[in-house]
PDB file of C-alpha atoms in Angstrom:
ATOM      1  CA  MET A 136      14.040  -3.495  -3.256  1.00 72.00           C
ATOM      2  CA  PRO A 137      16.129  -3.069  -6.513  1.00 80.00           C
ATOM      3  CA  ALA A 138      17.677  -6.388  -7.949  1.00 87.00           C
ATOM      4  CA  PRO A 139      21.369  -6.546  -7.297  1.00 83.00           C
ATOM      5  CA  SER A 140      23.604  -7.354 -10.534  1.00 80.00           C
ATOM      6  CA  PRO A 141      23.191 -10.886 -11.705  1.00 81.00           C
ATOM      7  CA  THR A 142      27.000 -11.136 -12.143  1.00 73.00           C
ATOM      8  CA  ILE A 143      29.908  -9.789 -10.333  1.00 67.00           C
ATOM      9  CA  PRO A 144      33.108  -8.463 -12.099  1.00 73.00           C
ATOM     10  CA  VAL A 145      34.609 -11.588 -13.213  1.00 73.00           C
ATOM     11  CA  ALA A 146      31.302 -13.071 -14.549  1.00 71.00           C
ATOM     12  CA  ASP A 147      30.591 -15.401 -11.713  1.00 78.00           C
ATOM     13  CA  PRO A 148      27.049 -15.536 -10.227  1.00 83.00           C
ATOM     14  CA  ASN A 149      26.392 -12.960  -7.710  1.00 83.00           C
ATOM     15  CA  PRO A 150      25.259 -14.657  -4.634  1.00 87.00           C
ATOM     16  CA  ALA A 151      23.494 -11.402  -3.484  1.00 90.00           C
ATOM     17  CA  TYR A 152      21.276 -11.631  -6.947  1.00 90.00           C
ATOM     18  CA  LEU A 153      20.798 -15.318  -6.195  1.00 91.00           C
ATOM     19  CA  LYS A 154      19.319 -14.732  -2.780  1.00 93.00           C
ATOM     20  CA  TRP A 155      17.318 -11.899  -4.015  1.00 94.00           C
ATOM     21  CA  PHE A 156      16.047 -13.796  -6.865  1.00 94.00           C
ATOM     22  CA  GLN A 157      15.023 -16.722  -4.691  1.00 95.00           C
ATOM     23  CA  GLN A 158      13.143 -14.345  -2.308  1.00 96.00           C
ATOM     24  CA  ASP A 159      11.552 -12.564  -5.038  1.00 95.00           C
ATOM     25  CA  GLN A 160      10.189 -15.824  -6.683  1.00 95.00           C
ATOM     26  CA  LEU A 161       8.682 -16.743  -3.169  1.00 96.00           C
ATOM     27  CA  VAL A 162       6.726 -13.372  -3.251  1.00 95.00           C
ATOM     28  CA  VAL A 163       5.754 -14.061  -6.893  1.00 94.00           C
ATOM     29  CA  SER A 164       4.553 -17.344  -5.828  1.00 94.00           C
ATOM     30  CA  TYR A 165       2.409 -15.890  -2.958  1.00 92.00           C
ATOM     31  CA  LEU A 166       0.999 -13.429  -5.201  1.00 91.00           C
ATOM     32  CA  VAL A 167       0.050 -15.718  -7.937  1.00 91.00           C
ATOM     33  CA  ALA A 168      -1.651 -18.202  -5.193  1.00 91.00           C
ATOM     34  CA  THR A 169      -3.760 -15.610  -3.551  1.00 88.00           C
ATOM     35  CA  MET A 170      -5.201 -13.804  -6.960  1.00 87.00           C
ATOM     36  CA  THR A 171      -8.468 -14.271  -8.494  1.00 82.00           C
ATOM     37  CA  GLU A 172      -8.727 -15.184 -12.274  1.00 80.00           C
ATOM     38  CA  PRO A 173      -9.316 -11.609 -13.335  1.00 78.00           C
ATOM     39  CA  MET A 174      -6.594 -10.230 -11.324  1.00 82.00           C
ATOM     40  CA  LEU A 175      -4.218 -13.132 -12.602  1.00 84.00           C
ATOM     41  CA  SER A 176      -5.010 -11.892 -15.915  1.00 83.00           C
ATOM     42  CA  LEU A 177      -3.585  -8.339 -15.054  1.00 84.00           C
ATOM     43  CA  ILE A 178      -0.314  -9.981 -13.995  1.00 89.00           C
ATOM     44  CA  VAL A 179       0.397 -12.898 -16.020  1.00 87.00           C
ATOM     45  CA  SER A 180       3.062 -11.210 -18.324  1.00 90.00           C
ATOM     46  CA  LYS A 181       4.998 -10.007 -15.348  1.00 92.00           C
ATOM     47  CA  SER A 182       7.945 -12.107 -13.843  1.00 92.00           C
ATOM     48  CA  LYS A 183       9.305 -10.102 -10.801  1.00 95.00           C
ATOM     49  CA  ALA A 184       7.214  -9.265  -7.681  1.00 95.00           C
ATOM     50  CA  LEU A 185       7.686  -5.542  -7.931  1.00 94.00           C
ATOM     51  CA  GLU A 186       6.297  -5.534 -11.576  1.00 94.00           C
ATOM     52  CA  MET A 187       3.191  -7.644 -10.319  1.00 93.00           C
ATOM     53  CA  TRP A 188       2.819  -5.283  -7.516  1.00 92.00           C
ATOM     54  CA  MET A 189       3.091  -2.082  -9.485  1.00 91.00           C
ATOM     55  CA  CYS A 190       0.662  -3.364 -12.124  1.00 88.00           C
ATOM     56  CA  LEU A 191      -1.959  -4.145  -9.397  1.00 86.00           C
ATOM     57  CA  LYS A 192      -1.377  -0.808  -7.814  1.00 84.00           C
ATOM     58  CA  ASP A 193      -1.663   0.951 -11.132  1.00 80.00           C
ATOM     59  CA  ASN A 194      -4.844  -0.838 -12.231  1.00 77.00           C
ATOM     60  CA  PHE A 195      -6.648  -0.472  -8.754  1.00 72.00           C
ATOM     61  CA  SER A 196      -5.731   3.173  -7.869  1.00 70.00           C
ATOM     62  CA  GLN A 197      -6.464   4.711 -11.258  1.00 63.00           C
ATOM     63  CA  GLN A 198     -10.106   4.805 -10.943  1.00 67.00           C
ATOM     64  CA  PRO A 199     -11.259   3.002  -7.663  1.00 66.00           C
ATOM     65  CA  VAL A 200     -14.661   4.878  -7.288  1.00 70.00           C
ATOM     66  CA  ALA A 201     -15.688   4.063 -10.681  1.00 72.00           C
ATOM     67  CA  ASN A 202     -14.448   0.692 -10.537  1.00 79.00           C
ATOM     68  CA  ALA A 203     -16.094  -0.130  -7.262  1.00 85.00           C
ATOM     69  CA  ALA A 204     -19.463   1.267  -8.582  1.00 87.00           C
ATOM     70  CA  ASN A 205     -19.027  -0.645 -11.647  1.00 89.00           C
ATOM     71  CA  ILE A 206     -18.286  -3.896  -9.794  1.00 90.00           C
ATOM     72  CA  ARG A 207     -21.095  -3.501  -7.378  1.00 92.00           C
ATOM     73  CA  PHE A 208     -23.723  -2.938 -10.287  1.00 93.00           C
ATOM     74  CA  GLN A 209     -22.473  -6.069 -11.645  1.00 93.00           C
ATOM     75  CA  LEU A 210     -22.814  -8.218  -8.451  1.00 93.00           C
ATOM     76  CA  MET A 211     -26.179  -6.923  -7.740  1.00 92.00           C
ATOM     77  CA  ASP A 212     -27.394  -7.300 -11.545  1.00 92.00           C
ATOM     78  CA  MET A 213     -26.010 -10.753 -11.697  1.00 91.00           C
ATOM     79  CA  SER A 214     -27.865 -13.695 -12.702  1.00 92.00           C
ATOM     80  CA  LYS A 215     -27.252 -17.481 -13.267  1.00 92.00           C
ATOM     81  CA  GLY A 216     -28.742 -17.544 -16.756  1.00 91.00           C
ATOM     82  CA  THR A 217     -27.139 -20.634 -18.549  1.00 91.00           C
ATOM     83  CA  LYS A 218     -24.101 -20.814 -16.454  1.00 92.00           C
ATOM     84  CA  SER A 219     -23.485 -23.841 -14.161  1.00 92.00           C
ATOM     85  CA  ILE A 220     -24.132 -23.196 -10.437  1.00 92.00           C
ATOM     86  CA  SER A 221     -20.482 -23.643  -9.985  1.00 93.00           C
ATOM     87  CA  ALA A 222     -19.498 -20.969 -12.569  1.00 93.00           C
ATOM     88  CA  TYR A 223     -22.223 -18.584 -11.149  1.00 94.00           C
ATOM     89  CA  LEU A 224     -20.956 -18.967  -7.643  1.00 95.00           C
ATOM     90  CA  GLN A 225     -17.288 -18.471  -8.838  1.00 94.00           C
ATOM     91  CA  HIS A 226     -18.213 -15.393 -10.825  1.00 93.00           C
ATOM     92  CA  VAL A 227     -19.969 -13.883  -7.815  1.00 95.00           C
ATOM     93  CA  LYS A 228     -16.852 -14.575  -5.695  1.00 94.00           C
ATOM     94  CA  SER A 229     -14.738 -13.203  -8.166  1.00 92.00           C
ATOM     95  CA  LEU A 230     -16.584  -9.870  -8.156  1.00 93.00           C
ATOM     96  CA  SER A 231     -16.580  -9.739  -4.398  1.00 93.00           C
ATOM     97  CA  ASP A 232     -12.793 -10.527  -4.378  1.00 90.00           C
ATOM     98  CA  SER A 233     -12.432  -7.692  -6.924  1.00 88.00           C
ATOM     99  CA  LEU A 234     -14.146  -5.180  -4.557  1.00 88.00           C
ATOM    100  CA  ALA A 235     -12.340  -6.378  -1.541  1.00 87.00           C
ATOM    101  CA  ALA A 236      -8.746  -5.755  -3.586  1.00 82.00           C
ATOM    102  CA  ILE A 237      -9.751  -2.245  -3.963  1.00 80.00           C
ATOM    103  CA  TYR A 238     -10.811  -1.755  -0.090  1.00 80.00           C
ATOM    104  CA  GLU A 239     -14.698  -2.056  -0.635  1.00 85.00           C
ATOM    105  CA  PRO A 240     -15.383  -5.498   0.540  1.00 89.00           C
ATOM    106  CA  VAL A 241     -18.876  -7.058   0.283  1.00 92.00           C
ATOM    107  CA  SER A 242     -20.552  -7.880   3.645  1.00 94.00           C
ATOM    108  CA  SER A 243     -21.765 -11.220   3.985  1.00 94.00           C
ATOM    109  CA  ILE A 244     -25.361 -10.361   3.655  1.00 95.00           C
ATOM    110  CA  ASP A 245     -24.905  -8.502   0.412  1.00 94.00           C
ATOM    111  CA  PHE A 246     -22.901 -11.372  -0.861  1.00 94.00           C
ATOM    112  CA  VAL A 247     -25.569 -13.986   0.107  1.00 95.00           C
ATOM    113  CA  THR A 248     -28.374 -11.509  -1.277  1.00 94.00           C
ATOM    114  CA  ALA A 249     -26.452 -11.038  -4.744  1.00 94.00           C
ATOM    115  CA  ILE A 250     -26.372 -14.861  -4.979  1.00 95.00           C
ATOM    116  CA  LEU A 251     -29.949 -15.439  -4.277  1.00 93.00           C
ATOM    117  CA  ARG A 252     -31.170 -12.695  -6.289  1.00 92.00           C
ATOM    118  CA  GLY A 253     -29.529 -14.074  -9.470  1.00 93.00           C
ATOM    119  CA  LEU A 254     -30.762 -17.693  -9.025  1.00 92.00           C
ATOM    120  CA  ASP A 255     -33.584 -19.234 -11.315  1.00 88.00           C
ATOM    121  CA  SER A 256     -36.971 -20.196  -9.871  1.00 86.00           C
ATOM    122  CA  VAL A 257     -35.606 -23.741 -10.094  1.00 86.00           C
ATOM    123  CA  TYR A 258     -33.755 -22.841  -6.840  1.00 82.00           C
ATOM    124  CA  ALA A 259     -36.697 -21.528  -5.156  1.00 79.00           C
ATOM    125  CA  THR A 260     -37.955 -23.333  -1.888  1.00 75.00           C
ATOM    126  CA  SER A 261     -41.363 -24.567  -1.815  1.00 60.00           C
TER     127      SER A 261
END
């Protein structure tokens, strides 16, 4: 919905704008609270819900197949390396969330498999 004018003819605050602004900021808060770090970086410069939504839409609708294939490849090729276990798991979760955001969710089995494949021998069971 378009924003009402911030003022009315006598330069008083427009009550319709104030109500719209409050509702918009609630939506902004919800969007920010539900984003992963990579997605947040896309919308950090946006201040209105519609701007955020359009940015996300544009980012994920331009090349969903290529994005999905690239992210899946990264997920299956992940290794813990020198990352802490927490950072490693967060990165795997971030990739999984990115796929879910473009309607390509990762199954639980693929998620666990990706995690286990990337672990060092230190985490192997005896």
